[in-house]
């Protein structure tokens, strides 16, 4: 696969529109009047429970930028779900309601993605704004300001690098990390042969500094392109629905999305997972879809040798985005991992 096609493929593993949930149905009227009062009480209780488990969306003001997040659940350990490149918190739509039954679940749009603000780094005078350090800081401060508690980080793709970086910077915040097909960062400059590095740098400048980049983005940001790319990374292509395509595409058509996209695909520095894993103090679980065409499991298995990694789980017949393609496999793994490592002294504050 060429550098350009790899870049295209790595672009869009995720996204989505507002969640919808079925309303609680009231039972049909019973001919026995004596049961009517009792039935109404049951319906009232069920309605309250259903309302508590709804996924709610809010905006968080972080350093003057608006950050979208979703949350559900009122009890149990806190989980923060971190999406991958080109994604947003809606990519966890099949996980949040299930996990919220026994956890406080938050999913966040990293700055530059989803429906969070997308500041242009050129305009704010910072060409290194969209980095893992920025996103790790955002994640930790989200836990302090919104979650108001330590948390488990559940991460997909490049979100895994964000989670690892955050856990190293503020180790007292992260209780544990689940990595789902973490990005191997194969386009990292140190993983390129020396003779290719000048070409890669020139290609990145061409994308970022000329109209070629905008043309490239427009070619990618279409329903047809998004669907084709998703069908590459999902082993079960029946899971690539119109809803999923819109989840990925819609936020990518917002102002500033093109600049963020180009900035990140030109980001070939920063930390590598193999550099971060030895520094992590909390327990780590790695799960990997064995049909991932972008992050080969044969290379990912090496991460299971680090002391911080307690287990490496193979997810059979699953591609790059296990949380969406196979939530029936991922959700129990998360629940089991959290149950093993949850601190009983964890706070359970209400969301402001």
PDB file of C-alpha atoms in Angstrom, residues 73-228:
ATOM      1  CA  UNK A  73     -25.007   5.952  34.222  1.00  0.00           C
ATOM      2  CA  UNK A  74     -25.004   7.098  37.840  1.00  0.00           C
ATOM      3  CA  UNK A  75     -23.169   4.388  39.732  1.00  0.00           C
ATOM      4  CA  UNK A  76     -19.973   2.397  39.627  1.00  0.00           C
ATOM      5  CA  UNK A  77     -16.465   3.122  38.371  1.00  0.00           C
ATOM      6  CA  UNK A  78     -15.958   5.870  35.808  1.00  0.00           C
ATOM      7  CA  UNK A  79     -15.077   4.926  32.237  1.00  0.00           C
ATOM      8  CA  UNK A  80     -13.861   7.421  29.639  1.00  0.00           C
ATOM      9  CA  UNK A  81     -14.141   6.187  26.050  1.00  0.00           C
ATOM     10  CA  UNK A  82     -11.576   7.640  23.632  1.00  0.00           C
ATOM     11  CA  UNK A  83     -12.135   7.418  19.874  1.00  0.00           C
ATOM     12  CA  UNK A  84      -9.638   7.049  17.053  1.00  0.00           C
ATOM     13  CA  UNK A  85      -8.525   9.249  14.163  1.00  0.00           C
ATOM     14  CA  UNK A  86     -11.412  10.749  12.194  1.00  0.00           C
ATOM     15  CA  UNK A  87     -13.912   9.587  14.789  1.00  0.00           C
ATOM     16  CA  UNK A  88     -15.948  11.001  17.656  1.00  0.00           C
ATOM     17  CA  UNK A  89     -17.814   9.866  20.728  1.00  0.00           C
ATOM     18  CA  UNK A  90     -20.730   8.551  18.656  1.00  0.00           C
ATOM     19  CA  UNK A  91     -18.571   5.647  17.546  1.00  0.00           C
ATOM     20  CA  UNK A  92     -19.232   4.211  21.020  1.00  0.00           C
ATOM     21  CA  UNK A  93     -23.025   4.217  20.576  1.00  0.00           C
ATOM     22  CA  UNK A  94     -23.184   0.420  20.919  1.00  0.00           C
ATOM     23  CA  UNK A  95     -21.149   0.425  24.124  1.00  0.00           C
ATOM     24  CA  UNK A  96     -22.372   3.328  26.233  1.00  0.00           C
ATOM     25  CA  UNK A  97     -25.914   2.097  27.094  1.00  0.00           C
ATOM     26  CA  UNK A  98     -24.699  -1.394  27.981  1.00  0.00           C
ATOM     27  CA  UNK A  99     -21.730  -0.285  30.088  1.00  0.00           C
ATOM     28  CA  UNK A 100     -23.808   2.411  31.804  1.00  0.00           C
ATOM     29  CA  UNK A 101     -25.883  -0.224  33.586  1.00  0.00           C
ATOM     30  CA  UNK A 102     -23.061  -0.652  36.093  1.00  0.00           C
ATOM     31  CA  UNK A 103     -20.634   2.200  35.355  1.00  0.00           C
ATOM     32  CA  UNK A 104     -20.511   5.954  34.928  1.00  0.00           C
ATOM     33  CA  UNK A 105     -19.652   6.180  31.248  1.00  0.00           C
ATOM     34  CA  UNK A 106     -18.277   9.221  29.438  1.00  0.00           C
ATOM     35  CA  UNK A 107     -17.250   9.481  25.800  1.00  0.00           C
ATOM     36  CA  UNK A 108     -15.447  12.552  24.570  1.00  0.00           C
ATOM     37  CA  UNK A 109     -14.783  14.230  21.251  1.00  0.00           C
ATOM     38  CA  UNK A 110     -11.095  15.058  21.216  1.00  0.00           C
ATOM     39  CA  UNK A 111     -10.458  18.647  20.208  1.00  0.00           C
ATOM     40  CA  UNK A 112     -10.430  18.880  16.427  1.00  0.00           C
ATOM     41  CA  UNK A 113     -12.829  15.952  16.003  1.00  0.00           C
ATOM     42  CA  UNK A 114     -16.522  15.239  16.121  1.00  0.00           C
ATOM     43  CA  UNK A 115     -18.546  18.198  17.313  1.00  0.00           C
ATOM     44  CA  UNK A 116     -15.794  19.705  19.438  1.00  0.00           C
ATOM     45  CA  UNK A 117     -14.155  22.952  18.318  1.00  0.00           C
ATOM     46  CA  UNK A 118     -11.599  22.681  15.523  1.00  0.00           C
ATOM     47  CA  UNK A 119      -9.181  25.586  15.935  1.00  0.00           C
ATOM     48  CA  UNK A 120      -6.828  26.183  13.034  1.00  0.00           C
ATOM     49  CA  UNK A 121      -3.286  25.768  14.435  1.00  0.00           C
ATOM     50  CA  UNK A 122      -1.947  28.271  11.901  1.00  0.00           C
ATOM     51  CA  UNK A 123      -4.312  30.949  13.135  1.00  0.00           C
ATOM     52  CA  UNK A 124      -3.489  30.399  16.788  1.00  0.00           C
ATOM     53  CA  UNK A 125       0.220  30.364  16.010  1.00  0.00           C
ATOM     54  CA  UNK A 126       0.843  26.779  17.051  1.00  0.00           C
ATOM     55  CA  UNK A 127       1.848  24.320  14.324  1.00  0.00           C
ATOM     56  CA  UNK A 128       2.134  21.523  16.904  1.00  0.00           C
ATOM     57  CA  UNK A 129      -1.326  21.925  18.445  1.00  0.00           C
ATOM     58  CA  UNK A 130      -2.823  18.581  17.389  1.00  0.00           C
ATOM     59  CA  UNK A 131      -0.484  16.243  19.219  1.00  0.00           C
ATOM     60  CA  UNK A 132      -0.815  13.419  21.700  1.00  0.00           C
ATOM     61  CA  UNK A 133       0.362  15.778  24.420  1.00  0.00           C
ATOM     62  CA  UNK A 134      -2.557  18.126  23.716  1.00  0.00           C
ATOM     63  CA  UNK A 135      -5.106  15.325  23.704  1.00  0.00           C
ATOM     64  CA  UNK A 136      -3.617  13.680  26.803  1.00  0.00           C
ATOM     65  CA  UNK A 137      -3.877  16.985  28.672  1.00  0.00           C
ATOM     66  CA  UNK A 138      -7.465  17.332  27.504  1.00  0.00           C
ATOM     67  CA  UNK A 139      -8.290  13.816  28.712  1.00  0.00           C
ATOM     68  CA  UNK A 140      -6.782  14.307  32.153  1.00  0.00           C
ATOM     69  CA  UNK A 141      -8.413  17.692  32.672  1.00  0.00           C
ATOM     70  CA  UNK A 142     -11.734  16.231  31.549  1.00  0.00           C
ATOM     71  CA  UNK A 143     -11.456  13.713  34.374  1.00  0.00           C
ATOM     72  CA  UNK A 144     -10.682  16.494  36.855  1.00  0.00           C
ATOM     73  CA  UNK A 145     -13.323  18.988  35.682  1.00  0.00           C
ATOM     74  CA  UNK A 146     -16.210  16.803  34.493  1.00  0.00           C
ATOM     75  CA  UNK A 147     -15.814  13.253  35.792  1.00  0.00           C
ATOM     76  CA  UNK A 148     -14.394  14.566  39.080  1.00  0.00           C
ATOM     77  CA  UNK A 149     -12.847  11.193  39.726  1.00  0.00           C
ATOM     78  CA  UNK A 150     -10.182   8.816  38.545  1.00  0.00           C
ATOM     79  CA  UNK A 151     -11.250   6.683  35.621  1.00  0.00           C
ATOM     80  CA  UNK A 152     -10.563   3.770  33.323  1.00  0.00           C
ATOM     81  CA  UNK A 153      -9.641   4.724  29.765  1.00  0.00           C
ATOM     82  CA  UNK A 154     -11.204   2.580  27.019  1.00  0.00           C
ATOM     83  CA  UNK A 155      -9.471   3.465  23.755  1.00  0.00           C
ATOM     84  CA  UNK A 156      -9.522   2.595  20.069  1.00  0.00           C
ATOM     85  CA  UNK A 157      -6.753   3.137  17.494  1.00  0.00           C
ATOM     86  CA  UNK A 158      -4.870   6.419  18.062  1.00  0.00           C
ATOM     87  CA  UNK A 159      -7.083   6.956  21.092  1.00  0.00           C
ATOM     88  CA  UNK A 160      -4.931   4.287  22.710  1.00  0.00           C
ATOM     89  CA  UNK A 161      -1.828   6.425  22.303  1.00  0.00           C
ATOM     90  CA  UNK A 162      -3.760   9.324  23.866  1.00  0.00           C
ATOM     91  CA  UNK A 163      -4.779   7.153  26.806  1.00  0.00           C
ATOM     92  CA  UNK A 164      -1.251   5.867  27.406  1.00  0.00           C
ATOM     93  CA  UNK A 165       0.220   9.371  27.226  1.00  0.00           C
ATOM     94  CA  UNK A 166      -2.403  10.687  29.656  1.00  0.00           C
ATOM     95  CA  UNK A 167      -1.746   7.851  32.111  1.00  0.00           C
ATOM     96  CA  UNK A 168       1.963   8.631  32.128  1.00  0.00           C
ATOM     97  CA  UNK A 169       1.532  12.385  32.597  1.00  0.00           C
ATOM     98  CA  UNK A 170      -1.005  12.039  35.448  1.00  0.00           C
ATOM     99  CA  UNK A 171      -0.725   8.472  36.769  1.00  0.00           C
ATOM    100  CA  UNK A 172      -3.018   9.112  39.735  1.00  0.00           C
ATOM    101  CA  UNK A 173      -5.988   9.715  37.416  1.00  0.00           C
ATOM    102  CA  UNK A 174      -5.988   6.534  35.330  1.00  0.00           C
ATOM    103  CA  UNK A 175      -6.984   3.272  37.037  1.00  0.00           C
ATOM    104  CA  UNK A 176      -6.462   1.108  33.992  1.00  0.00           C
ATOM    105  CA  UNK A 177      -6.508   1.119  30.192  1.00  0.00           C
ATOM    106  CA  UNK A 178      -8.212  -1.098  27.625  1.00  0.00           C
ATOM    107  CA  UNK A 179      -6.555  -0.769  24.215  1.00  0.00           C
ATOM    108  CA  UNK A 180      -8.616  -1.860  21.210  1.00  0.00           C
ATOM    109  CA  UNK A 181      -6.426  -2.241  18.117  1.00  0.00           C
ATOM    110  CA  UNK A 182      -4.104   0.536  19.217  1.00  0.00           C
ATOM    111  CA  UNK A 183      -2.413   2.347  16.353  1.00  0.00           C
ATOM    112  CA  UNK A 184       1.032   0.995  15.550  1.00  0.00           C
ATOM    113  CA  UNK A 185       1.835   4.418  14.071  1.00  0.00           C
ATOM    114  CA  UNK A 186       3.386   2.869  10.979  1.00  0.00           C
ATOM    115  CA  UNK A 187       3.733   6.322   9.372  1.00  0.00           C
ATOM    116  CA  UNK A 188       5.950   7.542  12.208  1.00  0.00           C
ATOM    117  CA  UNK A 189       9.119   9.059  10.817  1.00  0.00           C
ATOM    118  CA  UNK A 190      11.361   6.655  12.757  1.00  0.00           C
ATOM    119  CA  UNK A 191       9.627   3.685  11.120  1.00  0.00           C
ATOM    120  CA  UNK A 192      10.451   4.882   7.610  1.00  0.00           C
ATOM    121  CA  UNK A 193      13.672   3.961   5.811  1.00  0.00           C
ATOM    122  CA  UNK A 194      16.174   6.811   5.801  1.00  0.00           C
ATOM    123  CA  UNK A 195      16.016   7.233   2.037  1.00  0.00           C
ATOM    124  CA  UNK A 196      12.201   7.722   2.113  1.00  0.00           C
ATOM    125  CA  UNK A 197      12.128  10.358   4.841  1.00  0.00           C
ATOM    126  CA  UNK A 198      12.832  13.380   2.589  1.00  0.00           C
ATOM    127  CA  UNK A 199      10.069  12.263   0.206  1.00  0.00           C
ATOM    128  CA  UNK A 200       7.614  11.845   3.070  1.00  0.00           C
ATOM    129  CA  UNK A 201       8.412  15.288   4.461  1.00  0.00           C
ATOM    130  CA  UNK A 202       7.978  16.862   1.029  1.00  0.00           C
ATOM    131  CA  UNK A 203       4.658  15.078   0.514  1.00  0.00           C
ATOM    132  CA  UNK A 204       3.426  16.257   3.911  1.00  0.00           C
ATOM    133  CA  UNK A 205       4.331  19.864   3.125  1.00  0.00           C
ATOM    134  CA  UNK A 206       2.521  19.543  -0.204  1.00  0.00           C
ATOM    135  CA  UNK A 207      -0.643  18.381   1.547  1.00  0.00           C
ATOM    136  CA  UNK A 208      -0.532  20.887   4.371  1.00  0.00           C
ATOM    137  CA  UNK A 209       0.693  23.998   2.570  1.00  0.00           C
ATOM    138  CA  UNK A 210      -0.913  23.848  -0.877  1.00  0.00           C
ATOM    139  CA  UNK A 211      -4.331  23.393  -2.462  1.00  0.00           C
ATOM    140  CA  UNK A 212      -3.475  19.739  -3.077  1.00  0.00           C
ATOM    141  CA  UNK A 213      -4.364  18.946   0.508  1.00  0.00           C
ATOM    142  CA  UNK A 214      -7.834  20.492   0.279  1.00  0.00           C
ATOM    143  CA  UNK A 215      -8.469  18.615  -2.969  1.00  0.00           C
ATOM    144  CA  UNK A 216      -7.331  15.376  -1.315  1.00  0.00           C
ATOM    145  CA  UNK A 217      -9.653  15.967   1.629  1.00  0.00           C
ATOM    146  CA  UNK A 218     -12.641  16.703  -0.602  1.00  0.00           C
ATOM    147  CA  UNK A 219     -12.043  13.444  -2.452  1.00  0.00           C
ATOM    148  CA  UNK A 220     -12.068  11.534   0.836  1.00  0.00           C
ATOM    149  CA  UNK A 221     -14.971  13.349   2.525  1.00  0.00           C
ATOM    150  CA  UNK A 222     -17.785  11.832   0.465  1.00  0.00           C
ATOM    151  CA  UNK A 223     -20.319   9.130   1.283  1.00  0.00           C
ATOM    152  CA  UNK A 224     -18.832   6.797  -1.302  1.00  0.00           C
ATOM    153  CA  UNK A 225     -15.248   7.219  -0.094  1.00  0.00           C
ATOM    154  CA  UNK A 226     -16.181   6.893   3.564  1.00  0.00           C
ATOM    155  CA  UNK A 227     -18.163   3.737   2.914  1.00  0.00           C
ATOM    156  CA  UNK A 228     -15.348   2.205   0.873  1.00  0.00           C
TER     157      UNK A 228
END
